[in-house]
XYZ file of C-alpha atoms in Angstrom:
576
model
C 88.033 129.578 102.403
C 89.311 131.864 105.372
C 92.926 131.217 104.581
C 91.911 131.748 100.369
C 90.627 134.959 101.418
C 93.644 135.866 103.955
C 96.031 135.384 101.136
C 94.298 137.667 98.487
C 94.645 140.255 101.400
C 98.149 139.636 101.766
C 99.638 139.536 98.659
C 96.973 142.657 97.813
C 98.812 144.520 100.371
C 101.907 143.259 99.204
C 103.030 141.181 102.705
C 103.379 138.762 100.111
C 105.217 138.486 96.907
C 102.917 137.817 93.745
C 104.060 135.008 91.289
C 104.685 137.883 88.251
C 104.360 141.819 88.034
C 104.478 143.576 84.887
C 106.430 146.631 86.052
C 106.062 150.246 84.367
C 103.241 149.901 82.342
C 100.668 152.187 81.345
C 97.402 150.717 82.403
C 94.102 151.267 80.795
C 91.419 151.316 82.743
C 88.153 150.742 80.994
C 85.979 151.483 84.496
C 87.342 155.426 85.231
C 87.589 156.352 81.282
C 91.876 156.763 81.860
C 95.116 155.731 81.264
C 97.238 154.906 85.022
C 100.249 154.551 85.486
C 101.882 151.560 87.741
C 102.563 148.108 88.164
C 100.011 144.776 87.650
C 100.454 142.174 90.101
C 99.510 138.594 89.325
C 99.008 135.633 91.414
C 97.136 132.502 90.435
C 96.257 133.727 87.023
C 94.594 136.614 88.862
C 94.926 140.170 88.811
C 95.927 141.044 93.384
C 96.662 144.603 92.386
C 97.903 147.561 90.476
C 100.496 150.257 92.186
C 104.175 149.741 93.104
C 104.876 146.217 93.780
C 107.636 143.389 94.046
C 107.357 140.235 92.351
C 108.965 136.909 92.616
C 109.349 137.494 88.603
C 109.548 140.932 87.181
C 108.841 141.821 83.597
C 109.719 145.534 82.761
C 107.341 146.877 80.376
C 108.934 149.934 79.713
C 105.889 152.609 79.590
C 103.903 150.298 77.117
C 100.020 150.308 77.364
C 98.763 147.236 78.578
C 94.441 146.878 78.264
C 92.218 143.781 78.932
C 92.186 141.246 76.740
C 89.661 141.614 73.641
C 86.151 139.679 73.426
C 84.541 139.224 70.561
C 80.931 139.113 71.019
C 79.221 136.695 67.940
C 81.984 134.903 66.342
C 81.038 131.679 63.983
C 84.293 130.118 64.024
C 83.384 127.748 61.373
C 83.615 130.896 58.712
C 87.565 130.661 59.606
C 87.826 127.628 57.883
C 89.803 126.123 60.537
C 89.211 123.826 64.223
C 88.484 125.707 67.303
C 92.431 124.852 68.244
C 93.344 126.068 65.046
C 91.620 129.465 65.264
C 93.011 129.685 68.973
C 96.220 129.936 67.684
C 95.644 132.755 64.864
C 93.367 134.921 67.187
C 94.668 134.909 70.774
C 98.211 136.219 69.795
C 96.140 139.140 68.007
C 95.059 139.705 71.253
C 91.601 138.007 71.485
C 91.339 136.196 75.033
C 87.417 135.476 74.896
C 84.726 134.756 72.520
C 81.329 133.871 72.312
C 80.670 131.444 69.103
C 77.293 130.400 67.522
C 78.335 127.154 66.264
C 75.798 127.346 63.528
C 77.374 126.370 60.724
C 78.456 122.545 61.890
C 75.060 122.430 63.967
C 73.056 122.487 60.640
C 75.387 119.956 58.999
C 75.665 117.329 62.362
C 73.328 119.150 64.790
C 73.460 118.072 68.304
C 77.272 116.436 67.711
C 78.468 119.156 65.758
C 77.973 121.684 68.551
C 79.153 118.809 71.270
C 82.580 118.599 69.017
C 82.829 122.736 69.040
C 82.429 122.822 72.890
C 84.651 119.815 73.397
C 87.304 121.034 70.739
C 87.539 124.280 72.412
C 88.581 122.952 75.682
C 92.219 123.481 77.163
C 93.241 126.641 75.056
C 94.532 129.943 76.353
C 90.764 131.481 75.024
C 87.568 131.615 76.880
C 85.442 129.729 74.296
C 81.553 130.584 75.467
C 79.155 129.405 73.366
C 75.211 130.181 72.525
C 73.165 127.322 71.030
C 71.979 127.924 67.731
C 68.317 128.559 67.508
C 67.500 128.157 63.555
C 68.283 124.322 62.405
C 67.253 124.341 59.943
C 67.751 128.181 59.028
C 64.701 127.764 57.026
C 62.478 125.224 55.186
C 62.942 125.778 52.225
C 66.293 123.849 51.633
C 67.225 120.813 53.366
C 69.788 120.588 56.233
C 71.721 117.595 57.734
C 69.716 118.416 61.211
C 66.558 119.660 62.696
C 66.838 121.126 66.373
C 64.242 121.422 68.528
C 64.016 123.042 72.532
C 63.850 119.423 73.487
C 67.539 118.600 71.811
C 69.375 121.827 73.106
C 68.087 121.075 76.490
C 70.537 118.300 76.812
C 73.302 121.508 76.358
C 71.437 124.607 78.104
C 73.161 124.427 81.806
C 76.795 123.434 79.832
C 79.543 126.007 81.727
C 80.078 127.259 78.534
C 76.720 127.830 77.142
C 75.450 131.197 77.469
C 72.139 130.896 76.227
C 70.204 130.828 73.109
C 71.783 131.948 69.506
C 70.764 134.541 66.854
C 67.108 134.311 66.565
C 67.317 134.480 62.235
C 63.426 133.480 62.045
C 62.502 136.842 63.784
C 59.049 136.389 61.691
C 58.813 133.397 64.117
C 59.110 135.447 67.246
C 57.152 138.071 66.161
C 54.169 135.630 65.352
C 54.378 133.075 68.544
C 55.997 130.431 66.013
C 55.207 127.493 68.700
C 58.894 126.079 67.896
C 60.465 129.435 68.296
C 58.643 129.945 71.534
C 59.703 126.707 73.312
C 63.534 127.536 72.440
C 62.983 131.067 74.108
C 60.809 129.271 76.788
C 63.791 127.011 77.478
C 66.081 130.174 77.915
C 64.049 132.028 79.825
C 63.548 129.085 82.287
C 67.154 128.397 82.669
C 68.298 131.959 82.657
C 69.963 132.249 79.841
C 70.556 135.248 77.053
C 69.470 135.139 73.747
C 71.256 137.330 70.804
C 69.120 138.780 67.920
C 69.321 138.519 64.204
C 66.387 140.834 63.097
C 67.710 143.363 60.246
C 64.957 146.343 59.107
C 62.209 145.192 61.666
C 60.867 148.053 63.503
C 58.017 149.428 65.184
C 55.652 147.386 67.165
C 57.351 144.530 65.585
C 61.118 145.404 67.480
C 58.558 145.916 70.527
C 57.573 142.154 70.167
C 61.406 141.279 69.756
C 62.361 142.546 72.646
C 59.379 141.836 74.682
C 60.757 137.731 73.710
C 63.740 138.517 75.376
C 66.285 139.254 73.092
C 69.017 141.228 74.136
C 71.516 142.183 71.237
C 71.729 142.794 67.688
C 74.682 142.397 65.436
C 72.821 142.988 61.819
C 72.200 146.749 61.686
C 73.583 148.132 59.162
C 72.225 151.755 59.679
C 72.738 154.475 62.600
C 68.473 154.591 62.749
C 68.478 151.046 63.109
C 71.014 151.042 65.647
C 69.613 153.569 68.248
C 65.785 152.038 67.589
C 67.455 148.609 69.769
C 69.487 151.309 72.304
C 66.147 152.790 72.559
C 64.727 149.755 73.847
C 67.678 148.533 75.433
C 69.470 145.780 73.238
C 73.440 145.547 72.846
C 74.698 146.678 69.550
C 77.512 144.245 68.352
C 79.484 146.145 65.733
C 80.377 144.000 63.440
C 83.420 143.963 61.030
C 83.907 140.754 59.219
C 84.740 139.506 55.446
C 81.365 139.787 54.317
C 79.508 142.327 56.547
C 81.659 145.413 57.659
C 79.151 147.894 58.871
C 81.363 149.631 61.738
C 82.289 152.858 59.484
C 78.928 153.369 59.579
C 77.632 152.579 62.728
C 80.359 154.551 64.474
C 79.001 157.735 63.487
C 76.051 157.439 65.880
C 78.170 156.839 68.892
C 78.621 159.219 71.632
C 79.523 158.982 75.460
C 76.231 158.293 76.627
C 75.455 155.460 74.309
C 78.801 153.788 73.998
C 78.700 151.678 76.756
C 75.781 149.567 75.452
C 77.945 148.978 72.404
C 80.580 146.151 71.571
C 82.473 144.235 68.916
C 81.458 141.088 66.813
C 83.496 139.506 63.671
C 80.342 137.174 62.947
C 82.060 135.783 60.026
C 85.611 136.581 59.357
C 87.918 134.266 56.737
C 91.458 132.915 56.757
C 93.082 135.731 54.625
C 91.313 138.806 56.514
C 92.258 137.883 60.278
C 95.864 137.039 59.178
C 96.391 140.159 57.215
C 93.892 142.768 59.499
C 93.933 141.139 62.492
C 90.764 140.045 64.820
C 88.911 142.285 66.922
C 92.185 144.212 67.350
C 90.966 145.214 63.799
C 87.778 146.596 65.140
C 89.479 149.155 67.732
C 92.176 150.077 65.433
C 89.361 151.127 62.755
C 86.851 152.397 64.977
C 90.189 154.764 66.321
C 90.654 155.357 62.899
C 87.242 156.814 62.364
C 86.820 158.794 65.451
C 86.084 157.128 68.699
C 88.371 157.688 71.439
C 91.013 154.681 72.153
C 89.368 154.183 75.747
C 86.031 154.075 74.268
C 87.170 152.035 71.663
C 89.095 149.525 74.075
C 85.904 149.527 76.530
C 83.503 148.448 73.311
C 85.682 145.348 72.781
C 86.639 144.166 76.596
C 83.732 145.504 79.480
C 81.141 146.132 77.301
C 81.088 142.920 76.010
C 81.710 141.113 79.508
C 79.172 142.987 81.069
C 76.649 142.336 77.987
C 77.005 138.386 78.409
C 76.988 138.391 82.476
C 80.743 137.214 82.196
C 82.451 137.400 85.591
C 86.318 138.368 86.080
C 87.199 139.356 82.657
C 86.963 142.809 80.798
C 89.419 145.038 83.000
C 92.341 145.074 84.782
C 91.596 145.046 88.203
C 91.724 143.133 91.642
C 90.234 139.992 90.892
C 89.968 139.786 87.459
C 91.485 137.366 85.076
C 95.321 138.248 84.250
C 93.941 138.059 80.608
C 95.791 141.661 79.129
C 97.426 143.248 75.606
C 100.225 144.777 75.440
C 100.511 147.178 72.513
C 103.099 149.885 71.839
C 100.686 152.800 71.036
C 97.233 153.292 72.494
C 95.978 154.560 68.961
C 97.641 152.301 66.624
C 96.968 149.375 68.870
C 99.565 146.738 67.511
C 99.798 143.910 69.731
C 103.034 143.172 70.801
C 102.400 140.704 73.744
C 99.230 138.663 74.649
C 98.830 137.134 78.157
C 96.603 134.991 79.273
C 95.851 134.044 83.099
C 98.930 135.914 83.501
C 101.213 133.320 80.953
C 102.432 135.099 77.991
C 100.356 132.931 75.331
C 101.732 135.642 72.108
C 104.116 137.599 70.960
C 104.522 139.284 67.861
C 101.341 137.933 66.508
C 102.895 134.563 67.361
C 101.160 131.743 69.437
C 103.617 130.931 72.369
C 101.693 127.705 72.721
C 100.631 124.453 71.408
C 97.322 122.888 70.520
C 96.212 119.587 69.907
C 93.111 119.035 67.202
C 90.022 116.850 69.214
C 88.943 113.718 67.913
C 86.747 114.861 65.439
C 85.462 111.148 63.841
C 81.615 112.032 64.483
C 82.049 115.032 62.589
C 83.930 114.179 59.341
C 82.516 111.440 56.371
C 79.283 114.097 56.161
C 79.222 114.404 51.947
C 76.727 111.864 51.028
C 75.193 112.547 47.712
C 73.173 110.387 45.408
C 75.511 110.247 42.207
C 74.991 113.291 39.791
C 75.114 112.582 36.152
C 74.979 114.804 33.099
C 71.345 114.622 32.849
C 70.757 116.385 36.661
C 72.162 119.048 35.302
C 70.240 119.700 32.355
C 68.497 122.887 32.625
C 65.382 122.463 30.522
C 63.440 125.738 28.718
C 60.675 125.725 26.876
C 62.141 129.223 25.647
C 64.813 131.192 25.627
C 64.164 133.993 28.492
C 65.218 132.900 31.853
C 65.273 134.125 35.575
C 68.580 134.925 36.276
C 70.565 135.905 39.671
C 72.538 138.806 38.523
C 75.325 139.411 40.987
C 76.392 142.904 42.563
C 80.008 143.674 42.915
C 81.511 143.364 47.335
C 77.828 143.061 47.613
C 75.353 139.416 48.811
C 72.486 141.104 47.738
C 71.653 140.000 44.256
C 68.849 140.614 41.504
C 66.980 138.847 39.702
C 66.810 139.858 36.377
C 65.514 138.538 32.767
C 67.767 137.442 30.509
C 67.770 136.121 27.048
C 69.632 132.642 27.066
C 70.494 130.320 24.254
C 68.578 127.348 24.085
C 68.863 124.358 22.234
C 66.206 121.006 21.633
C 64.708 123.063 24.633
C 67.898 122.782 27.041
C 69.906 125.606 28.236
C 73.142 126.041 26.403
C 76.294 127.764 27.368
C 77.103 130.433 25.365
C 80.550 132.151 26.400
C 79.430 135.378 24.605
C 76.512 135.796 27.170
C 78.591 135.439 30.530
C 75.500 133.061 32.044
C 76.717 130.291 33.909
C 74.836 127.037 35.187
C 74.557 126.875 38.854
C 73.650 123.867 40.714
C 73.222 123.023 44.394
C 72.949 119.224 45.441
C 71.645 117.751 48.663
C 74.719 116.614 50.604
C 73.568 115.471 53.947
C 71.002 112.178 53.689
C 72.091 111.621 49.005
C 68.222 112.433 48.725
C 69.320 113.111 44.747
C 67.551 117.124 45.387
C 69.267 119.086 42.629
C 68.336 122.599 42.478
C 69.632 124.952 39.659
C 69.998 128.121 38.297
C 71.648 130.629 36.106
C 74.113 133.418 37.258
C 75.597 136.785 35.475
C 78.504 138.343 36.276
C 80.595 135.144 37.639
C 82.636 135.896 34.407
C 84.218 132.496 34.658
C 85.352 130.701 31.594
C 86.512 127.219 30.702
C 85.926 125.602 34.332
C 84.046 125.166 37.205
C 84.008 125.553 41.150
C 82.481 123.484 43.658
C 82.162 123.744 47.528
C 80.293 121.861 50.523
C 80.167 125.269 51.714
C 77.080 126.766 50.995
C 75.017 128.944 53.577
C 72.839 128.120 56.293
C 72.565 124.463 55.095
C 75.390 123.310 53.487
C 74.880 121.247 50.594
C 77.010 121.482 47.810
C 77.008 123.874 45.415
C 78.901 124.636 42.033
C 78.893 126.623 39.094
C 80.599 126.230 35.761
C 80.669 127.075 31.948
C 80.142 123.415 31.091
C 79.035 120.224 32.392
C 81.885 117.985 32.922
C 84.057 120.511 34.193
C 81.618 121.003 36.854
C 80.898 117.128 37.504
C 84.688 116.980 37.792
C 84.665 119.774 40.346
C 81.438 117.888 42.338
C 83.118 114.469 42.755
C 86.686 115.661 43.649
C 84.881 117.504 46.771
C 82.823 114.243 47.561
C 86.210 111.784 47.143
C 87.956 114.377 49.407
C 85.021 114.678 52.222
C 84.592 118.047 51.709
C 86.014 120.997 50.617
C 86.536 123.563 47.560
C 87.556 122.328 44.314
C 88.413 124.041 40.758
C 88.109 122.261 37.914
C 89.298 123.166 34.144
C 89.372 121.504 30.567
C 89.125 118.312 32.199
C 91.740 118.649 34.928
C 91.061 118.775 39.076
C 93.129 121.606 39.411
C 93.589 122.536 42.777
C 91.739 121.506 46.085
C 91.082 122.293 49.444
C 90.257 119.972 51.949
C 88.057 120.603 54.518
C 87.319 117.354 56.243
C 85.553 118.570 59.352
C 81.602 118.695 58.421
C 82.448 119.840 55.005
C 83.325 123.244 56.311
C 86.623 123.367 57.944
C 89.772 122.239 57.514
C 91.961 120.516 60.612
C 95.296 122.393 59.439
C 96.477 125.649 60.396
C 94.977 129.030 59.206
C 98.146 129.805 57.822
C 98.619 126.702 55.623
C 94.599 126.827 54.806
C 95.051 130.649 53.779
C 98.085 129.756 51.876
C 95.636 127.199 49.538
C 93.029 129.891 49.179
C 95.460 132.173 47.637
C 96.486 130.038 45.530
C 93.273 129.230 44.363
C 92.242 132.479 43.686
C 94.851 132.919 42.040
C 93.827 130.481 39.160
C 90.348 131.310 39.729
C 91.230 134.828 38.527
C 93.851 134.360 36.194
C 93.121 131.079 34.574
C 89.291 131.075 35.020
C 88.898 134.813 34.615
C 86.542 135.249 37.739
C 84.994 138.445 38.121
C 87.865 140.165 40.327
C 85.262 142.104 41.761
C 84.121 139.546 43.808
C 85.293 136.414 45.639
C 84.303 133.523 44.084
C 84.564 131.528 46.996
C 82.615 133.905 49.307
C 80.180 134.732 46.735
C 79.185 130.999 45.836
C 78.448 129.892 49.674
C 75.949 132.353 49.561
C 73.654 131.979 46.800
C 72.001 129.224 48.587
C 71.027 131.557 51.339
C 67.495 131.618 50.858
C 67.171 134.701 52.828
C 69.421 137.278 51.366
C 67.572 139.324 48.412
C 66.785 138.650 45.629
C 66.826 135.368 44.549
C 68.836 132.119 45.232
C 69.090 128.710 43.962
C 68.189 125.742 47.127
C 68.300 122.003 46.866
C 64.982 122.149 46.401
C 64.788 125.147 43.410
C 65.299 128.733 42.495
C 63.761 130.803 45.509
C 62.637 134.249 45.459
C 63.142 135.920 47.884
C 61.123 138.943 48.260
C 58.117 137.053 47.400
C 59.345 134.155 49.798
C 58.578 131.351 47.398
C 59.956 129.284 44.898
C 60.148 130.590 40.769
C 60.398 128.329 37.798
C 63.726 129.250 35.449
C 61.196 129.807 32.582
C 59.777 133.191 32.754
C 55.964 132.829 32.160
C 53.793 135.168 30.154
């Protein structure tokens, strides 16, 4: 230890040459609020200091700004479509060095070995891959999930290295009210000193009171300025988030200041293939929160300290003695493109280019999860006794939907199709335990025509879920995801058209972003061209969630159609 400590003083001082300085940069430092100028000495992966020193190797960096590397704070990698390797590679050359993932998504389709395959699949990279253990599995109980997690399960995780405490607390009813399961997971936290993030949009009042009196620290859901400074007020984090469904920063920006910044970072939550390769990561968040007013600094210090200091993590955040050598280089402080990304003081990317390899993790207890009882014609028979129907109407760039009243066509009291009409047959099958649960329901504005889609994605729970103009187009669709293990599929007059395999839990795919992005495009592309899908939505996106039984209005389960502003299930058949 003495002689550890002797030789941080030395090569602080500079009696001893550091392994690499990055000469001439322009250094920002997120602590004093300013850019310095000077040199970055590295040793060990560590920062030993910043000034005028000589290196055993020299990079010249030629007056470019160099900041800390970017954290995002609530990531579900899952929504990425791609391994925990995979999304290494697209992120950390954008400049993200840490995240901290809810590994949601695969808990509720394998629970306990779904979140032991993210931890152990994120090993080894050039990220910091923390991880909070996902506190709502099943999200709720009103569709059925391929897990159920109690405190007594994650406690065989809680004191992991890598676990940071307890994930977004989505039943916030259940906190508020002393749910007895709810309280044991925050019980188990609490004990073992861990943080727990929020998930608690529009509560207010004596109700946030009760939130925060639980324990939770941070919120990544509001989606207004008054709901943001109601948590500052009581001291939560604010995660601005900017993702592919949920982009809120524009908005929430325009209640920052100086004095409230600093209890403010950046989230993606749920970003997909085709936005992090074409807008980048959280390198997308500082550019656009530059974009809309905040100082670069400020910006910069929401998505590095803020964040670090937010989940108690040590060493990383700024560039200063002692800290992680994690640091971005960009060109221009206000455009912020990433040029080079270094990691532990290795350049890791360059030019939005991974300058490393990664291997996938053996991910056999994770893939074989579509297990349905064989659907016939008959399961999908919607049955009327007449013809006006609850229908999910859907809103353009919007997950909210309506539910609306519809006159349908109906025929020896069965739903018919009726191209005319633009209402489609949707249908969501249990995928986890083939219990034969079949849930359906009728959407407007899908526009589709002459086909079907069908995907084991389908939000919190994911079961299976398609939607078509006719039946054996979408039986096509359901049984080319099953023989695949999981995935997307498109079906049309008869013909598998194009599919996407996503082998791991249903849910991701164990191929780059880039080749799994390249696939979605070109589905799309037939989706809107050949299928004539609503272009103001994506069909992809806006399918996984209608099964989310808690985003308004209504939503078709595995178990039925479920309203949700009067929290309970409907019948098809409007009643008198």
């Amino acid at each position: 230890m003495r002689s550890e400590i002797k030789q941080k003083i030395d090569l602080a001082y500079g009696r001893t040459k550091p392994e690499l300085v990055l000469k001439n940069a322009r250094i920002v430092n997120v602590f004093s609020h300013e850019i310095v100028e000077g040199d970055i000495a590295i040793n060990g992966g560590k920062i030993v200091g910043i000034g005028n020193y000589v290196g055993k190797t020299e990079v010249d960096l030629e007056g470019k700004f160099v900041a800390p590397g970017l954290i995002d704070g609530h990531v579900h990698i899952e929504s990425s479509m791609v391994s925990p390797p995979q999304f290494a590679r697209a992120v950390v050359p954008r400049g993200t060095t840490t995240i901290v993932a809810d590994p949601h998504e695969i808990a509720n389709v394998k629970g306990i070995e779904g979140i032991k395959y993210m931890l152990k699949a994120s090993e080894g990279l050039p990220l910091n891959a923390y991880f909070m253990l996902p506190s709502c599995v099943p999200a709720t109980s009103f569709e059925t999930s391929g897990a159920k997690l109690l405190a007594e399960d994650l406690s065989e995780l809680i004191d992991h290295e890598r676990v940071l405490g307890l994930g977004e607390l989505m039943n916030y009813p259940g906190v508020i009210g002393g749910d007895e399961e709810i309280v044991d997971k925050i019980k188990l936290a609490r004990e073992h000193n861990k943080l727990m993030d929020g998930h608690g949009p529009e509560i207010k009042d004596k109700e946030l009171n009760a939130y925060v009196a639980a324990g939770v620290l941070t919120e990544h859901e509001c989606s207004t300025v008054e709901e943001m400074l109601n948590r500052l007020r009581l001291g939560m984090y604010i995660l601005i988030r900017q993702g592919s469904a949920a982009r809120n920063l524009k908005e929430l920006v325009r209640g920052l200041k100086r004095e409230n910044m600093r209890r403010c970072l950046f989230c993606t939550d749920d970003k997909h293939p085709e936005d992090i390769l074409l807008t980048g990561h959280i390198d997308n968040n500082v550019r656009l929160a530059i974009k809309n007013g905040i100082d670069p600094i400020s910006a910069i210090q929401m998505a590095t300290i803020n964040a670090a200091e937010c989940y108690k993590l040590k060493d990383i955040g700024a560039i200063a003695p002692g800290y992680n050598a994690d640091l971005v280089v960009v060109d221009d402080i206000k455009d912020f493109n990433v040029l080079q990304v270094y990691k532990d003081g290795e350049l890791v990317g360059e030019n939005k280019e991974p300058l490393f390899d990664v291997k996938d993790y053996d991910n056999s207890n994770v893939i074989d999860t579509v297990r349905i009882k064989e659907v016939s014609k008959d399961d999908l028979k919607i049955k009327l006794d007449k013809d006006i129907a609850n229908v999910i109407r859907l809103l353009p760039h919007n997950l909210v939907t309506q539910k609306v009243v519809r006159k349908v066509e109906v025929e020896n009291g069965e739903f018919k199709n009726n191209k005319s009409l633009d209402i489609l047959k949707l249908a969501v099958i249990e995928r986890h335990n083939a219990t034969g649960n079949v849930g359906l329901g009728l959407v407007e504005d899908f526009k589709l025509k002459n086909g079907a889609i069908a995907l084991t994605i389908a939000h919190d729970s994911h079961n299976l879920i398609a939607i078509g103009d006719n039946d054996e187009d979408m039986l096509l669709a359901i049984n080319e995801v099953v023989r695949v293990g999981g995935g997307i599929a498109i079906a049309s007059r008869g013909n598998a058209t194009r599919t996407l395999k996503l082998p791991i839990a249903g849910i991701m795919s164990d191929e780059s972003m880039e080749k799994v992005n390249e696939k979605l495009a070109e589905m799309l592309k037939i989706a809107y061209e050949k299928l004539g899908v609503n272009k103001d939505i994506d069909p992809f996106m806006t399918l996984s969630f209608l099964a989310l039984p808690v985003i308004p209005e209504i939503k078709v389960t595995d178990i039925g159609l479920f309203d949700v502003t009067r929290f309970d299930f409907i019948e098809l058949s409007v009643k008198e």
